[in-house]
mmCIF file of C-alpha atoms in Angstrom:
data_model
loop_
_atom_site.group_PDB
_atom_site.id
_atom_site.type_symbol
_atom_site.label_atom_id
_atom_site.label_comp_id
_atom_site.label_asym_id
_atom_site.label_seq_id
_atom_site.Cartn_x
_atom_site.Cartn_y
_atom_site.Cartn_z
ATOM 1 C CA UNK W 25 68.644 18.577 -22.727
ATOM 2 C CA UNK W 26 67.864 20.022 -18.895
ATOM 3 C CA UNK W 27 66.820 23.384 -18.811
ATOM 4 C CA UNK W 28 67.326 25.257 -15.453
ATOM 5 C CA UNK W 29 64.945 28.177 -16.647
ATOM 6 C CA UNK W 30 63.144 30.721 -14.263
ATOM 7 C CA UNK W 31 60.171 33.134 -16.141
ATOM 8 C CA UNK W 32 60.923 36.571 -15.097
ATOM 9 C CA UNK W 33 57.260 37.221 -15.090
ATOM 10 C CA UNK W 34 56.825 34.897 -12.065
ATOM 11 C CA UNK W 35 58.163 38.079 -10.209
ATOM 12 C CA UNK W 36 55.069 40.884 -10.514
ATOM 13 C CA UNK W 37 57.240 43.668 -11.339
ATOM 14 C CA UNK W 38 57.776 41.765 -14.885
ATOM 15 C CA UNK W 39 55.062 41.798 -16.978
ATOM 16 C CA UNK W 40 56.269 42.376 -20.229
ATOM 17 C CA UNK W 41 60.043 41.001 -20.558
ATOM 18 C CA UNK W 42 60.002 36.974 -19.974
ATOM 19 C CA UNK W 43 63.056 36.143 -19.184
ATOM 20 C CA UNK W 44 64.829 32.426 -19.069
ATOM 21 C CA UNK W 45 67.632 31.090 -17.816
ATOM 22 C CA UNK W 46 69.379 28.311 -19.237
ATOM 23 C CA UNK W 47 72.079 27.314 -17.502
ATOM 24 C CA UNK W 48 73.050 24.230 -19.945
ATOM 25 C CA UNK W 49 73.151 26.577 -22.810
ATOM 26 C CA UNK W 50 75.183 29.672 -20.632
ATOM 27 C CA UNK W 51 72.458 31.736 -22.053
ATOM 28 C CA UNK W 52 70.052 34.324 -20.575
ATOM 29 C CA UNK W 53 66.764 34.086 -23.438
ATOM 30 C CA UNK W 54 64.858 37.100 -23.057
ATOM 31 C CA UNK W 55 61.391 37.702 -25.175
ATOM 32 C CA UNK W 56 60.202 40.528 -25.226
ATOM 33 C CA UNK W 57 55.961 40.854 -24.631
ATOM 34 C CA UNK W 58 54.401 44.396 -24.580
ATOM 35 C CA UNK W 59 51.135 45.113 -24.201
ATOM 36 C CA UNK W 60 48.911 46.262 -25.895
ATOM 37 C CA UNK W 61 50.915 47.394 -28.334
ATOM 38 C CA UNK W 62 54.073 45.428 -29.985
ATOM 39 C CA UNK W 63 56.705 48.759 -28.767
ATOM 40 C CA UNK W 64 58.860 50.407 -26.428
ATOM 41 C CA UNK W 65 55.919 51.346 -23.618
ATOM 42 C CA UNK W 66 57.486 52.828 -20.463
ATOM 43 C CA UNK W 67 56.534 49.427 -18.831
ATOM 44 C CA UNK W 68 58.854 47.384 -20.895
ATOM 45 C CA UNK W 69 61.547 49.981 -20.535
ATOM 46 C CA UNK W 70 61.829 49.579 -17.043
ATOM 47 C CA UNK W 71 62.354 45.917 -17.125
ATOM 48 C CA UNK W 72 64.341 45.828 -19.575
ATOM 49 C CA UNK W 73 66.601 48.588 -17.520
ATOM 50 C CA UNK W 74 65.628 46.340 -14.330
ATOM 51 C CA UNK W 75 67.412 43.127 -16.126
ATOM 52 C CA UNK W 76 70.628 43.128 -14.413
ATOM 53 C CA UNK W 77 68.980 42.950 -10.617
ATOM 54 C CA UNK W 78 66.211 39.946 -12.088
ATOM 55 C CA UNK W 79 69.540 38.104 -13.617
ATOM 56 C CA UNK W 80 70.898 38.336 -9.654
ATOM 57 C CA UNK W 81 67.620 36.325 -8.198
ATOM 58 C CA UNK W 82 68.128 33.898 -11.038
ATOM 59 C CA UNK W 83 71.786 33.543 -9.933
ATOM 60 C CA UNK W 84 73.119 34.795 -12.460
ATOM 61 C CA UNK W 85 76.020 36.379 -11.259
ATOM 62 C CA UNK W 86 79.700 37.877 -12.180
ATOM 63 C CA UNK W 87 81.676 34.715 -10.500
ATOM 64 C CA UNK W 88 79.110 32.025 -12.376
ATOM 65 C CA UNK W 89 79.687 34.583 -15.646
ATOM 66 C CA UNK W 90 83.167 34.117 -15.766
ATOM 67 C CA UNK W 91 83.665 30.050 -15.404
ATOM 68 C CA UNK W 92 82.649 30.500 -19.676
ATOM 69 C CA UNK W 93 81.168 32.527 -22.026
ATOM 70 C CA UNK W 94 77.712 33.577 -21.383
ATOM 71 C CA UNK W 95 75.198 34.894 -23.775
ATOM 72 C CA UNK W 96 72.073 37.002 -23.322
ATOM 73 C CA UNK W 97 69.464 36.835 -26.219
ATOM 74 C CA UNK W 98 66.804 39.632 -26.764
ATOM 75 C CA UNK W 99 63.944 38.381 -29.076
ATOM 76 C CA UNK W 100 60.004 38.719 -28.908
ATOM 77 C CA UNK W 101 56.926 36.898 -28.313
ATOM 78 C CA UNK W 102 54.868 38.460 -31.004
ATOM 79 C CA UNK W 103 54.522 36.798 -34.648
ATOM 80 C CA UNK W 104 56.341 38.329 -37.227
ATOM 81 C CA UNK W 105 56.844 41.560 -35.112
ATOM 82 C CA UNK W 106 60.435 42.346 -33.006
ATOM 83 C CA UNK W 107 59.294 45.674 -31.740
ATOM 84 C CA UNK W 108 57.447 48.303 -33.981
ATOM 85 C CA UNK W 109 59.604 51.353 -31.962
ATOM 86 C CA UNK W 110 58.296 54.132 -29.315
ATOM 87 C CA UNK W 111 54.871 54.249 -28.000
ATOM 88 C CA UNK W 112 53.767 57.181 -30.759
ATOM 89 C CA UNK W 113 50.555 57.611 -29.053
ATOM 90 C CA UNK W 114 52.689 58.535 -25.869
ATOM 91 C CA UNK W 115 54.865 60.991 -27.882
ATOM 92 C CA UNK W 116 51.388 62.641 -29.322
ATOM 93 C CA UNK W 117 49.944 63.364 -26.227
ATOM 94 C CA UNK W 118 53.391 64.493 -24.467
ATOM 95 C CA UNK W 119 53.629 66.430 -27.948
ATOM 96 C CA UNK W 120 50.619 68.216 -27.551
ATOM 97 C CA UNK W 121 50.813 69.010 -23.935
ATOM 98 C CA UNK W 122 54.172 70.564 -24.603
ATOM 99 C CA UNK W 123 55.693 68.500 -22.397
ATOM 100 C CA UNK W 124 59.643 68.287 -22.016
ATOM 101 C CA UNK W 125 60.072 66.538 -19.056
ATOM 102 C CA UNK W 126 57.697 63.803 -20.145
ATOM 103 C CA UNK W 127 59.326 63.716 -23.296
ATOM 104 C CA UNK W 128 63.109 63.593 -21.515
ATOM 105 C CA UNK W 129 62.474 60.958 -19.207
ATOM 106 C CA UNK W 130 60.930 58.708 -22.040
ATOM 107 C CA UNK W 131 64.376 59.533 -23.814
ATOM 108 C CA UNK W 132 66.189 58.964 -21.031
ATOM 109 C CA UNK W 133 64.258 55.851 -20.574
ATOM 110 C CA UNK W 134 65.284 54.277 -23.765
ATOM 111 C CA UNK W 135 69.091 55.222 -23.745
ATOM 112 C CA UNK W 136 69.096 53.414 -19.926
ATOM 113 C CA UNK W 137 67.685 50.309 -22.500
ATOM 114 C CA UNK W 138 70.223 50.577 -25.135
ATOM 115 C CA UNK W 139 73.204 51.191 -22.959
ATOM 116 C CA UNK W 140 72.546 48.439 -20.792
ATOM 117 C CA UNK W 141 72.270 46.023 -23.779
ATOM 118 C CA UNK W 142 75.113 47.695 -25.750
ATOM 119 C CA UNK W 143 77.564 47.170 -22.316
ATOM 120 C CA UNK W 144 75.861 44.089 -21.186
ATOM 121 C CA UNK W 145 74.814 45.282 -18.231
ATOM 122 C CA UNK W 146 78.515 45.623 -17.415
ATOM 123 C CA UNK W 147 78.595 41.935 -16.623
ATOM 124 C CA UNK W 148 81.197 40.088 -18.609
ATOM 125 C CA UNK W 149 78.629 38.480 -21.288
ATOM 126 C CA UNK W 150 77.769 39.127 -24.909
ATOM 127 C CA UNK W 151 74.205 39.955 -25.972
ATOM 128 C CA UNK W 152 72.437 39.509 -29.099
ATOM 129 C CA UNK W 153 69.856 40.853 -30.510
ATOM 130 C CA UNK W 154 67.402 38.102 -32.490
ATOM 131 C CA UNK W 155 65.261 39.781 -34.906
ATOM 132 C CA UNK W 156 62.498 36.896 -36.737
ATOM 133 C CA UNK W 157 59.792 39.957 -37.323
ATOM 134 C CA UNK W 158 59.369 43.555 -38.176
ATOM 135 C CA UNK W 159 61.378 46.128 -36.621
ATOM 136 C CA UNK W 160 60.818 49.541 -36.643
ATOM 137 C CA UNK W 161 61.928 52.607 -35.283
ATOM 138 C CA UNK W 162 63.319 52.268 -32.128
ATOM 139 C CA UNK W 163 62.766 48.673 -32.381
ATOM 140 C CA UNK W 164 65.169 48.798 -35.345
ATOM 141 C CA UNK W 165 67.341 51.038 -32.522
ATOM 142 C CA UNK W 166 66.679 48.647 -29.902
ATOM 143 C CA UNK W 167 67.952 45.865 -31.872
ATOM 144 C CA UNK W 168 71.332 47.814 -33.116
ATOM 145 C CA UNK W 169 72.202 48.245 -29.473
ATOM 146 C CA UNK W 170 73.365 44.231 -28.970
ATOM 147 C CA UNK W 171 76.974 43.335 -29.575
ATOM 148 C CA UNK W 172 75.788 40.746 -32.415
ATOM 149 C CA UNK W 173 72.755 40.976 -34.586
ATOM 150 C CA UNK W 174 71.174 38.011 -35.859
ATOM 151 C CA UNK W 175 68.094 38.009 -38.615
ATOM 152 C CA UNK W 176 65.845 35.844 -40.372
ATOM 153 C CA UNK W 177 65.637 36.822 -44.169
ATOM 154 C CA UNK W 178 62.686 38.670 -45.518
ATOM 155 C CA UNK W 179 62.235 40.930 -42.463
ATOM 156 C CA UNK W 180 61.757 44.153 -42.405
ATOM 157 C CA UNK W 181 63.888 46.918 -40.721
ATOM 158 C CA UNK W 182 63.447 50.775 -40.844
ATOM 159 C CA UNK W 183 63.698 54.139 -39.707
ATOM 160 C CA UNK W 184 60.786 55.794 -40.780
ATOM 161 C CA UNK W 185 60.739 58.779 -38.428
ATOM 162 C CA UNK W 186 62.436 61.191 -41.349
ATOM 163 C CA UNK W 187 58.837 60.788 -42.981
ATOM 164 C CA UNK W 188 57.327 63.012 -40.193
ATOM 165 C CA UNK W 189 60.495 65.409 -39.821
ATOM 166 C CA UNK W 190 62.048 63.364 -37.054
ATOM 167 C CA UNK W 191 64.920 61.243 -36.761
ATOM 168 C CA UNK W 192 65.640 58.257 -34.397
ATOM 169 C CA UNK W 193 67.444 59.421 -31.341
ATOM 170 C CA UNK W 194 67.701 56.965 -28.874
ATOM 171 C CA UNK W 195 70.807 55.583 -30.501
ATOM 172 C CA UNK W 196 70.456 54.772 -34.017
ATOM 173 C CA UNK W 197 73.298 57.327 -35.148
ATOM 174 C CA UNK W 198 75.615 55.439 -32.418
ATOM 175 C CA UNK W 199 75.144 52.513 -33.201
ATOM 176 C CA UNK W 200 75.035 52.621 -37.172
ATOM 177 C CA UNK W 201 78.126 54.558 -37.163
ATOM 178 C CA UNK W 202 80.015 52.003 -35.111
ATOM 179 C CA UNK W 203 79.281 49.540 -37.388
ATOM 180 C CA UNK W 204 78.544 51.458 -41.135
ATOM 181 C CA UNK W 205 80.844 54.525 -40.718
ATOM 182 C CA UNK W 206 79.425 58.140 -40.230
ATOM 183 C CA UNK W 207 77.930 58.502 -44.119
ATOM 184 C CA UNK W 208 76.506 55.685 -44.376
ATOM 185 C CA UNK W 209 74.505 55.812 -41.312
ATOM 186 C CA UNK W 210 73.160 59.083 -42.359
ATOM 187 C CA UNK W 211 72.126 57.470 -45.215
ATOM 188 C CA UNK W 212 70.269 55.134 -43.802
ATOM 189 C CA UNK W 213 68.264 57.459 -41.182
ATOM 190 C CA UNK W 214 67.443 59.809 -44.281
ATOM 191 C CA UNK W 215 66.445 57.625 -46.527
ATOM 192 C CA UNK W 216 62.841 56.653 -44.323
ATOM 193 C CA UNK W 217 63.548 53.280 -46.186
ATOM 194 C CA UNK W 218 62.132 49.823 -45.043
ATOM 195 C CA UNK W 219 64.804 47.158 -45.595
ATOM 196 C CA UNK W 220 64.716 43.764 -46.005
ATOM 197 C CA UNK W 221 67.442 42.016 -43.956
ATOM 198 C CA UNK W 222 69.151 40.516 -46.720
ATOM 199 C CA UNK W 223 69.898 44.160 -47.737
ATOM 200 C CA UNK W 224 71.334 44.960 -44.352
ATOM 201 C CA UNK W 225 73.453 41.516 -44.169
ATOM 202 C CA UNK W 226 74.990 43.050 -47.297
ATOM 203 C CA UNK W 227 76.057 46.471 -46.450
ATOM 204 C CA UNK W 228 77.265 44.795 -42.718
ATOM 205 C CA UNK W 229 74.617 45.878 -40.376
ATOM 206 C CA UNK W 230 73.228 42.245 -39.563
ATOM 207 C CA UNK W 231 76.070 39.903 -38.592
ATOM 208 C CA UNK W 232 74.502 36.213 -39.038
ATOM 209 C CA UNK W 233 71.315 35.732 -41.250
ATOM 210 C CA UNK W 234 69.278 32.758 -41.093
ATOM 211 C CA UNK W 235 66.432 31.420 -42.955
ATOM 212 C CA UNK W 236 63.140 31.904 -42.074
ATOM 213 C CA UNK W 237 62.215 29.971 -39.070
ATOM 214 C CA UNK W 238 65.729 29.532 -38.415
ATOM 215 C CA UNK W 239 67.134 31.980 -36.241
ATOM 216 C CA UNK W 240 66.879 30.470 -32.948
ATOM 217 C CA UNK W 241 69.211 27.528 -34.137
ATOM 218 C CA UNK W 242 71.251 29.698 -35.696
ATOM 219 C CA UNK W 243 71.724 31.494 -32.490
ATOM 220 C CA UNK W 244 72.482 28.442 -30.727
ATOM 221 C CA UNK W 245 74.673 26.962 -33.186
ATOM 222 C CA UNK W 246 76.400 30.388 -32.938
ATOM 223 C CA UNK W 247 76.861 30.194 -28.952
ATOM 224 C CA UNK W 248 77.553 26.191 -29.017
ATOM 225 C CA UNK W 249 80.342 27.254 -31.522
ATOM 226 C CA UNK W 250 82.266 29.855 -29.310
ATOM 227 C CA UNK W 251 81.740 27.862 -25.775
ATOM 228 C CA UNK W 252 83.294 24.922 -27.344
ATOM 229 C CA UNK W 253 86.083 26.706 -29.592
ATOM 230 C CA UNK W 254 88.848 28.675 -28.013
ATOM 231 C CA UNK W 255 86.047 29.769 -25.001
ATOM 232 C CA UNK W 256 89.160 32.057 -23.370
ATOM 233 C CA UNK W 257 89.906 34.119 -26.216
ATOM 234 C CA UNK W 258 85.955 34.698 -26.718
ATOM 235 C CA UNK W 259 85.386 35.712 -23.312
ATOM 236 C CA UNK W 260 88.927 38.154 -23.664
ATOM 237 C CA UNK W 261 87.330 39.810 -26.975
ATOM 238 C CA UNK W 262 84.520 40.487 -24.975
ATOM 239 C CA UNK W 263 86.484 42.754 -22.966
ATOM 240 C CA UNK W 264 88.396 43.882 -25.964
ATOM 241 C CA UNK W 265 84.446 44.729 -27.463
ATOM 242 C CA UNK W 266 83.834 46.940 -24.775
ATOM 243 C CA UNK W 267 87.092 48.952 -24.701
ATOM 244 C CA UNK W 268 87.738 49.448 -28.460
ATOM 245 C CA UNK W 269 85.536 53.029 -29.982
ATOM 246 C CA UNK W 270 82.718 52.291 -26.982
ATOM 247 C CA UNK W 271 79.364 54.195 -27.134
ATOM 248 C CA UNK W 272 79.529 56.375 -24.168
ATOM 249 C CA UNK W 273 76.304 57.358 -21.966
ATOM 250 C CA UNK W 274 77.278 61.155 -22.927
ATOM 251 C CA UNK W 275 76.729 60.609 -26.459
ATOM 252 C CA UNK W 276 73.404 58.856 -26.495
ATOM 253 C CA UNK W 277 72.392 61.425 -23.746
ATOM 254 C CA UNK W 278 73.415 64.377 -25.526
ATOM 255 C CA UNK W 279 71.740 63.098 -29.251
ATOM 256 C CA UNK W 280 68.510 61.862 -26.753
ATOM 257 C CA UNK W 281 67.848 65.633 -25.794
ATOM 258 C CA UNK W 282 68.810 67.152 -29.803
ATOM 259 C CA UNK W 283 65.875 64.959 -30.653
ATOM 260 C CA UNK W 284 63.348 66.051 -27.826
ATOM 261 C CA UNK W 285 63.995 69.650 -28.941
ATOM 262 C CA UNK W 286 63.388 68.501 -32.397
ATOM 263 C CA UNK W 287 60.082 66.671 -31.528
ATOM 264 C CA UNK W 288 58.524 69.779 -29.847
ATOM 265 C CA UNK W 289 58.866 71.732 -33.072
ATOM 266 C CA UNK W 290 57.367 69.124 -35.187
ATOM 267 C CA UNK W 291 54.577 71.324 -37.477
ATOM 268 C CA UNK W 292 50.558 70.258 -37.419
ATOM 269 C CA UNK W 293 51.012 68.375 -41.045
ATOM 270 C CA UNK W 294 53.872 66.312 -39.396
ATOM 271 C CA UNK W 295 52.080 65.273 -37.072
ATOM 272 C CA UNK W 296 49.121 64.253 -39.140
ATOM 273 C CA UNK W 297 52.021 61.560 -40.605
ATOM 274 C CA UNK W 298 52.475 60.767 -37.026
ATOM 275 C CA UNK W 299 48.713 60.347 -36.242
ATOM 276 C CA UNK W 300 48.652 58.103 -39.416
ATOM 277 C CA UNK W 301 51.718 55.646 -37.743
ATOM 278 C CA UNK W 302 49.854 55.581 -34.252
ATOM 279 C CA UNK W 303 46.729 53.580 -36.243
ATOM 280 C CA UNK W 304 48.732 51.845 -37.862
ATOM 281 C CA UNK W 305 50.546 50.683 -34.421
ATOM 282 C CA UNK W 306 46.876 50.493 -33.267
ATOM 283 C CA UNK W 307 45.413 48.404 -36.033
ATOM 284 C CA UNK W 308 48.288 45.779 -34.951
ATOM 285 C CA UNK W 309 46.648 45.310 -31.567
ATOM 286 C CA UNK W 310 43.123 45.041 -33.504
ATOM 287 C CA UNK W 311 45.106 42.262 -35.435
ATOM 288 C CA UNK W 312 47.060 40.893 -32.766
ATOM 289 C CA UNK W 313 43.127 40.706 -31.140
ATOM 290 C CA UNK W 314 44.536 43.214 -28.431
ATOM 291 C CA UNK W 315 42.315 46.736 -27.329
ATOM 292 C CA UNK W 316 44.821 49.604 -27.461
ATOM 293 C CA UNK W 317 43.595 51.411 -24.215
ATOM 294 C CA UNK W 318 45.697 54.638 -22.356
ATOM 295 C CA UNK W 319 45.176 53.177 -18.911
ATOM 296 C CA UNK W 320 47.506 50.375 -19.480
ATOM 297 C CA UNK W 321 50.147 52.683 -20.268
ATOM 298 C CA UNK W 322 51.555 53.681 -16.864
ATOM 299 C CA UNK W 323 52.434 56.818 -16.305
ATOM 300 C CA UNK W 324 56.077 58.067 -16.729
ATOM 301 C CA UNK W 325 58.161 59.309 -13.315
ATOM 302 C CA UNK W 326 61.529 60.224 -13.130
ATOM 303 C CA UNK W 327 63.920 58.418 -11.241
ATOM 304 C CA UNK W 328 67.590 60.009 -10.504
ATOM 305 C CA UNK W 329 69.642 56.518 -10.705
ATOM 306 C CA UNK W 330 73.055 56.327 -12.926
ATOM 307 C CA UNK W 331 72.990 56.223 -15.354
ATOM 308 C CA UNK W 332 70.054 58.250 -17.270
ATOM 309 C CA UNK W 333 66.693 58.430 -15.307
ATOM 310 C CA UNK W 334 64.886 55.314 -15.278
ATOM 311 C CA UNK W 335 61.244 54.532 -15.692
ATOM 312 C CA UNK W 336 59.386 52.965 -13.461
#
């Protein structure tokens, strides 16, 4: 099979998103790759935000879009790890320093992400999310926000920030309650439980699970499957996706700033729990043979594009 793939990280203003084209396939493959540690750094947020204009130097456009369906794939480069959530060593120190408008734009930040996955970039293509490793946090969030979730069984999934009087607000609520209903996604952000995926295929959160080791094909089985069967009506429920109980900007805006407010009145003992999650984010890098070192976490500024502010 010919590939006509392009690495997004040829282009120095992608480091940590690698990003392939595959123009046999009609699908955009995107791996996430942040460093040092496996989350959400401002760094990945901006690419990830940045897609859409990377997909135009690729030529990946609205008028090629439309000749088919078109798929874009978000899955990672690390083993056995999707995306362990928000940088918590960046929340500490913003945290500490009492500072909201850090704290806001890093919201901000990661609704821009999710909304721009959840709408596909407001190009007429479908994205999934491919989880084969551990996500947690807003890398569970992160995940939620694609139009179709597929997992491998025996990963783990969670939102753990209720164990250090938090909850996840960069979308989990959304998302969960467009798929699970209202009580039942408040059950799962309360509950602080890690899930195995077979759990989650069961109550409706996962669409497709695979074996281990077999997600990829079963992502591409998936997409050969609706290019090749009825390809019009798939590209029209794509539309029909988007129109039918969206999640608005507003909403993940408005539930993006409830949670900053909530994260400057986290109490000293919760955020001993929180110190206890940074090491363990840090003892990844130690295993993943990476040094966990503040400089190369760049520094947030705000940017006043629509939607959200951006990261940059």
């Amino acid at each position: 099979m010919s590939i006509d793939s392009v690495l997004a990280n040829n282009n120095p203003s992608f480091e940590q998103l690698d990003v392939e084209w595959n123009k046999d396939e009609g699908t955009v493959w995107c791996y996430l790759n942040p460093q040092p540690r496996p989350c959400f750094n401002p760094q990945l947020l901006s690419e990830v935000i940045g897609l859409k204009d990377r997909l135009e130097d690729l030529g990946v456009t609205s008028s090629v879009l439309l000749e088919r369906p078109h798929f874009a794939v978000f899955a990672s480069r690390t083993p056995g790890i999707f995306n362990l959530g928000g940088d918590l060593g960046l929340f500490r120190q913003m945290i500490d320093a009492k500072d909201r408008q850090g704290l806001e734009a890093y919201a901000m930040a990661c609704i821009d992400a999710s909304y721009n996955v959840s709408i596909g970039y407001d190009l007429p293509i479908t994205t999934i999310s491919l989880i084969q490793g551990t996500a947690l946090g807003g890398g569970m969030e992160g995940a939620l926000a694609a139009n179709i979730i597929v997992a491998e069984r025996g990963v783990q999934m969670g939102l753990p920030e209720v164990l250090f009087n938090l909850f996840p607000g960069m979308g989990a609520y959304s998302f969960l309650s467009r798929r699970l209903g209202a009580n039942e996604a408040e059950r799962v952000i309360l509950s602080g439980k890690t899930w195995q995926t077979e759990e989650l295929h069961e109550l409706g959160l996962i669409d497709i699970l695979a074996d281990a080791g077999q997600g990829e094909g079963a992502v591409r089985e998936y997409i050969a499957e609706r290019q090749r069967r009825s390809p019009n009506a798939v590209m029209a429920m794509q539309r029909v996706r988007k129109a039918v109980n969206p999640v608005s900007y507003q909403e993940l805006e408005e539930i993006a700033l409830i949670w900053v407010d909530a994260a400057l009145r986290l109490k000293e003992r919760d955020l001993r729990i929180l110190d206890r999650l940074v090491r363990s984010q840090n003892r990844v890098c130690t295993q993943l043979d990476r040094q966990p070192t503040a400089t190369q976490t760049p520094p947030l500024r705000l940017s006043f594009a629509k939607p959200g502010l951006a990261v940059h």
